[in-house]
PDB file of C-alpha atoms in Angstrom:
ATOM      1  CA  UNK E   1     157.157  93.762  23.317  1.00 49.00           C
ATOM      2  CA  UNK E   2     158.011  90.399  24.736  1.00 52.00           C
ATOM      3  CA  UNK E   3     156.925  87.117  23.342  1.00 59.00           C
ATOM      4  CA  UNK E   4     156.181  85.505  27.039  1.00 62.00           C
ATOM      5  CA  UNK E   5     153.895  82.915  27.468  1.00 60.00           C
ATOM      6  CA  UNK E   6     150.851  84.087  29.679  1.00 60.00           C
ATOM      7  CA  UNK E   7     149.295  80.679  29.993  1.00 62.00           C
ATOM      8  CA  UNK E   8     148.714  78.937  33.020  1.00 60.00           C
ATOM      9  CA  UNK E   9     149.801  75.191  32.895  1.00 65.00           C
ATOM     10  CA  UNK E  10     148.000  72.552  35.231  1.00 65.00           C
ATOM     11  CA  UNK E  11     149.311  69.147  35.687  1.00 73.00           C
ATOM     12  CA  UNK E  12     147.188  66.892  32.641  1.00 83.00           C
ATOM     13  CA  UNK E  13     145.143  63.937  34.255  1.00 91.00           C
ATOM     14  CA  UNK E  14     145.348  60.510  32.651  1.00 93.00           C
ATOM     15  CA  UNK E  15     141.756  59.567  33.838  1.00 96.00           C
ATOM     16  CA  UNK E  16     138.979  61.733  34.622  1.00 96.00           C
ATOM     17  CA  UNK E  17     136.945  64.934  34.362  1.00 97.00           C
ATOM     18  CA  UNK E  18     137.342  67.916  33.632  1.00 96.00           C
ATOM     19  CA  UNK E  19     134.353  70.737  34.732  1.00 97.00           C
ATOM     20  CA  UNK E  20     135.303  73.722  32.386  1.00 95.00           C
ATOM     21  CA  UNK E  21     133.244  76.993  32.430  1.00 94.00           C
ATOM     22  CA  UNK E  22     131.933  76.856  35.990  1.00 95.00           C
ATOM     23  CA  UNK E  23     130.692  80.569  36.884  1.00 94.00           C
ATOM     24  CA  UNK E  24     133.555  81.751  39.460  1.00 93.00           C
ATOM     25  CA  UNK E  25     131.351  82.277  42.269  1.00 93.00           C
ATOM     26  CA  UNK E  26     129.838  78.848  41.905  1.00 94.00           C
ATOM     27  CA  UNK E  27     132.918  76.737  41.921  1.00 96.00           C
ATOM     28  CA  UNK E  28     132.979  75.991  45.650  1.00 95.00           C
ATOM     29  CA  UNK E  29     129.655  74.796  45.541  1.00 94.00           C
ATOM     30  CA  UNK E  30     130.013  72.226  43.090  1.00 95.00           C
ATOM     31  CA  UNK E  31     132.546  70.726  44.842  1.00 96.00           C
ATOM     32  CA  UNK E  32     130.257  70.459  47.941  1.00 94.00           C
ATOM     33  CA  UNK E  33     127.547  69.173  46.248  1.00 94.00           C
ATOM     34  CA  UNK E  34     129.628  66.506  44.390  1.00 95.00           C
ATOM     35  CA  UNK E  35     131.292  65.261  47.898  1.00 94.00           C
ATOM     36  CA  UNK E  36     134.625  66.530  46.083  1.00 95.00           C
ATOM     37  CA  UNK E  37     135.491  67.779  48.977  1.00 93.00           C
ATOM     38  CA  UNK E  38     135.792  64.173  50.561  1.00 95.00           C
ATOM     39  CA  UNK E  39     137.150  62.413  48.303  1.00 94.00           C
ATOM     40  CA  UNK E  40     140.776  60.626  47.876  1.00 95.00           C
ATOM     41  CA  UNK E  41     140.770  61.283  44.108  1.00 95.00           C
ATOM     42  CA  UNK E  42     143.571  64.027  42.935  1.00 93.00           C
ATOM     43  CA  UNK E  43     141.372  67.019  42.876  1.00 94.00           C
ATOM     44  CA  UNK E  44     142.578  70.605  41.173  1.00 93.00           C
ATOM     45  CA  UNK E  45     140.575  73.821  40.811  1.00 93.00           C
ATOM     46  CA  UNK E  46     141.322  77.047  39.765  1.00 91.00           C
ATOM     47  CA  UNK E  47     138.615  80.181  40.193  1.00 91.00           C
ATOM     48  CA  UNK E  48     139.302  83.748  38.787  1.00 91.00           C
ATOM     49  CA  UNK E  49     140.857  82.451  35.354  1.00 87.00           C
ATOM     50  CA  UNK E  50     140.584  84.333  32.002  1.00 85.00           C
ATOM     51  CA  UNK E  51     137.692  83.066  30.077  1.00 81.00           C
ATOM     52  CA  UNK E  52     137.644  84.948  26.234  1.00 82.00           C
ATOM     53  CA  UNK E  53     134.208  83.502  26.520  1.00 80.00           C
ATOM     54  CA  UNK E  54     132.789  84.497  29.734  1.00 79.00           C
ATOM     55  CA  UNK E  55     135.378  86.795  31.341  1.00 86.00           C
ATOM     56  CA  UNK E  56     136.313  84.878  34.101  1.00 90.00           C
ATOM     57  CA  UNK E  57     135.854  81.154  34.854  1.00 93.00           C
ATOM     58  CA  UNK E  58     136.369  78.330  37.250  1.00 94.00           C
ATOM     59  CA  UNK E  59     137.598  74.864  36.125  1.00 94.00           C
ATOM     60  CA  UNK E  60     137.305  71.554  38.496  1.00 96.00           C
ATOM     61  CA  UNK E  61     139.547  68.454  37.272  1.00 96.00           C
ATOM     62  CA  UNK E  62     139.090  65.175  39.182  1.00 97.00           C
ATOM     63  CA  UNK E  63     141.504  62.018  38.410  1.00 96.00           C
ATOM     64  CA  UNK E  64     139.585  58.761  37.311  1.00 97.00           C
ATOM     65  CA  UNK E  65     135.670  60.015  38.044  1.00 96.00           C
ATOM     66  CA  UNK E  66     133.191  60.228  35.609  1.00 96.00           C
ATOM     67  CA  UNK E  67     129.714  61.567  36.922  1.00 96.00           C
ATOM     68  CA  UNK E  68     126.529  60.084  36.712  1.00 94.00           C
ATOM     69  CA  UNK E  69     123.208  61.229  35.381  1.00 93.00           C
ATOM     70  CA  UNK E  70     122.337  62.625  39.272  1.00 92.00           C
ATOM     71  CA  UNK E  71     125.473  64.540  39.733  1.00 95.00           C
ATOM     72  CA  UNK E  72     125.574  66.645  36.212  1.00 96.00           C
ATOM     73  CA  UNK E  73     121.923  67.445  36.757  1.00 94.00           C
ATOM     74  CA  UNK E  74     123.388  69.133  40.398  1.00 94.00           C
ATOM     75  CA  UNK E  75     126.287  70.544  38.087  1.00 96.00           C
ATOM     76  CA  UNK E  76     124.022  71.912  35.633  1.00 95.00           C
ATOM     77  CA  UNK E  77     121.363  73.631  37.962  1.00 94.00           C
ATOM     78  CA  UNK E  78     124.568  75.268  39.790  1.00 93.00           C
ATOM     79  CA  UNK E  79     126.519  75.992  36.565  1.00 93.00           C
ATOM     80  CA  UNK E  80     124.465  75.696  33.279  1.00 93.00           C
ATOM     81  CA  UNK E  81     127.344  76.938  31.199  1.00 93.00           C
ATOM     82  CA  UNK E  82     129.345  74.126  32.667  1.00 96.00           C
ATOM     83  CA  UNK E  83     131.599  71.929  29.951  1.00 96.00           C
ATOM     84  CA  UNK E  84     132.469  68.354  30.700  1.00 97.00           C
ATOM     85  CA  UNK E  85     135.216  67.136  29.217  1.00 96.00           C
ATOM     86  CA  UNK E  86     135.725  62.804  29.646  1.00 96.00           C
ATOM     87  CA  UNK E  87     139.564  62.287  29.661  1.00 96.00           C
ATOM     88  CA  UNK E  88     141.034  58.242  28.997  1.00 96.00           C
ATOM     89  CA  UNK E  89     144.756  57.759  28.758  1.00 96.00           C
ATOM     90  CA  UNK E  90     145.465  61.832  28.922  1.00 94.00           C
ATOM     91  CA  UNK E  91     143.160  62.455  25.753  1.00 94.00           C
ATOM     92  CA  UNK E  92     139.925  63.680  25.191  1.00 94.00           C
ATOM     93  CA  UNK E  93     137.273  61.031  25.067  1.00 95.00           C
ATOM     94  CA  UNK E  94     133.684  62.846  25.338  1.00 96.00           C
ATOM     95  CA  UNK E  95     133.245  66.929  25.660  1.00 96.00           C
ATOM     96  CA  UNK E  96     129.448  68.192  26.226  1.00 96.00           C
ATOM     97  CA  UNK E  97     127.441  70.884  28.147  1.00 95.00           C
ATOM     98  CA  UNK E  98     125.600  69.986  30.552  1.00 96.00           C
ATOM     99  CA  UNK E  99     121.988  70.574  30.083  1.00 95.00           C
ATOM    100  CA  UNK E 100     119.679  71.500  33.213  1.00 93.00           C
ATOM    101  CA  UNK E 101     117.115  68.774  33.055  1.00 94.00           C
ATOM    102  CA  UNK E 102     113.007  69.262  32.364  1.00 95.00           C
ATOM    103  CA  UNK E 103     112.674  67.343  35.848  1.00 95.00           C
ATOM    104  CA  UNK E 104     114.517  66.698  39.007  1.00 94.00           C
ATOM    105  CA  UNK E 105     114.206  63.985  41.010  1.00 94.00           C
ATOM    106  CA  UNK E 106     115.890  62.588  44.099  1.00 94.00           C
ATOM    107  CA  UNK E 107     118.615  65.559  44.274  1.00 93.00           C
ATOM    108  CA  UNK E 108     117.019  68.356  45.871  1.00 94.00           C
ATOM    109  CA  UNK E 109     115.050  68.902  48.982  1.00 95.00           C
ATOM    110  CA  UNK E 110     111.557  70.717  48.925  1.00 96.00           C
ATOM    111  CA  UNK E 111     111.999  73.800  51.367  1.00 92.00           C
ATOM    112  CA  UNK E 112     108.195  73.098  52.522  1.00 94.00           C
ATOM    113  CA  UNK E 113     108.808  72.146  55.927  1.00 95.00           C
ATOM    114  CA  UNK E 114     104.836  70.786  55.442  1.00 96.00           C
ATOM    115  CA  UNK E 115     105.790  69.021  52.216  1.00 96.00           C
ATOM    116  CA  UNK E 116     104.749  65.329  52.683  1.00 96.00           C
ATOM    117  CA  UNK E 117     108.818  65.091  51.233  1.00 96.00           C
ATOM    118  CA  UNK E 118     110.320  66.263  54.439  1.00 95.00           C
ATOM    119  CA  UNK E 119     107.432  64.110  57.087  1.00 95.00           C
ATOM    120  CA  UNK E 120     107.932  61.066  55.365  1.00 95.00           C
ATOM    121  CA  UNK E 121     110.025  58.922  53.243  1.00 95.00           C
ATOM    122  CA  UNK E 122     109.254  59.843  50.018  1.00 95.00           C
ATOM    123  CA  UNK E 123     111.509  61.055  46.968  1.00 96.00           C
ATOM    124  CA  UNK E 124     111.271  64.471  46.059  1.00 96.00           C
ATOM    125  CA  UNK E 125     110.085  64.986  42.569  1.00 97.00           C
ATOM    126  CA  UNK E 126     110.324  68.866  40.833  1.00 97.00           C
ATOM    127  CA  UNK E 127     109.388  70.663  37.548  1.00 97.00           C
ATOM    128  CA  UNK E 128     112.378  72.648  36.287  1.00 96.00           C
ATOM    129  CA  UNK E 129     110.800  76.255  35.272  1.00 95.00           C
ATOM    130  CA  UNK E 130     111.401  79.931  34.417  1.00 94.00           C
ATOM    131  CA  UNK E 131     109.766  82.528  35.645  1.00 93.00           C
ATOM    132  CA  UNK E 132     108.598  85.658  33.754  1.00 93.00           C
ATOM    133  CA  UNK E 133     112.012  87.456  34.995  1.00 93.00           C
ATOM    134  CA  UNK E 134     113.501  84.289  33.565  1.00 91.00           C
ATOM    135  CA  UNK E 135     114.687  83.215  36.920  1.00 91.00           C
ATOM    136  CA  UNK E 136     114.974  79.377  37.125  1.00 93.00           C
ATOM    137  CA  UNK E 137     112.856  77.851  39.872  1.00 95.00           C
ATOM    138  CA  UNK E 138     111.602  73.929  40.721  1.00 97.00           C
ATOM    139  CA  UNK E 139     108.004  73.442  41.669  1.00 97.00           C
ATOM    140  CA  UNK E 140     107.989  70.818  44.298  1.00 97.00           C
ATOM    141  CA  UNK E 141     105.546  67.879  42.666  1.00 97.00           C
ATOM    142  CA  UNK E 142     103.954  66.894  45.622  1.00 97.00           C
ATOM    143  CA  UNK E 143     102.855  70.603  47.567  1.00 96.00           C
ATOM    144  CA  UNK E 144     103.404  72.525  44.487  1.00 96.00           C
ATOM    145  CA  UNK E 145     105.349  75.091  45.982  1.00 96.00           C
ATOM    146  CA  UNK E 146     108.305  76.754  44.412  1.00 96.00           C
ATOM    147  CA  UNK E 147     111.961  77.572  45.215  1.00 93.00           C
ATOM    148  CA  UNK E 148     114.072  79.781  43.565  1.00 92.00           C
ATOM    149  CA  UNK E 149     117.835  78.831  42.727  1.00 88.00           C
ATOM    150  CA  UNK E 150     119.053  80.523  45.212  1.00 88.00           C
ATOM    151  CA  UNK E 151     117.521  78.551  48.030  1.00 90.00           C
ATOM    152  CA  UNK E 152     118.016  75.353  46.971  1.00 92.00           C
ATOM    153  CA  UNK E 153     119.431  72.490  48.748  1.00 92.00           C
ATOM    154  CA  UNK E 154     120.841  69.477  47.376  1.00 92.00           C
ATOM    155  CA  UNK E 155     120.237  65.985  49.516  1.00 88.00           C
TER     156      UNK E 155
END
């Protein structure tokens, strides 16, 4: 049996974060919703990697961006087992999970068509819930209505 390193080895970033533990199918769509997509920062994702954890993983680095309050709330409604790990001068400077928040608020757009949100200019406010399946949903504050994860949109 050979002694061969199976590791894969991705370029360290002096300043930055790293998104570690992204569900594999949801990797693309935290990039969208973070504009990473558009930016000029050095960007490097991998999808599909061995997780001993979780099976399978994605991982999102970004060179000298460190998120606000807003944007890990969109991270952790998109990918609650998300990591994020702060790195200054190439070494680890802050690691935590991200925690889906009890509200959201300015991020995400009510799907009511009616909702007062979407006829005027007014910020959308929502109640983070699960439902008896344990399905996470947001009740809109204004109409009350609720959307599931899978429909919703981030502004």
């Amino acid at each position: 049996m050979s002694d061969k390193r199976k590791e894969l080895i991705v370029s360290a970033i002096s300043n930055g974060t790293v998104i570690d533990h992204i569900p594999t199918e949801t990797v693309f769509q935290v990039i969208k919703i973070l504009g990473l997509n558009k930016t000029k920062n050095q960007v490097y994702f991998g999808i599909n990697l061995e997780s001993k954890k979780y099976g399978s993983k994605g991982i999102i680095k970004i060179s000298d961006k460190y998120f606000e309050t807003e944007e890990i709330n969109k991270i952790a409604l998109v990918a609650p087992s998300a990591t994020l790990i702060e790195i200054h001068d190439y070494e680890v400077f802050k690691k935590s999970s991200v925690r889906i928040p009890q509200n959201v608020n300015k991020i995400v757009k009510c799907f009511n068509p009616n909702c007062i949100t979407n006829k005027e200019d007014v910020d959308t406010k929502f109640e983070v819930f699960y439902d008896e399946s344990g399905s996470l949903k947001l009740s809109c504050h204004y109409c009350e209505k609720n959307t599931s994860k899978e429909n919703i949109v981030f502004i």
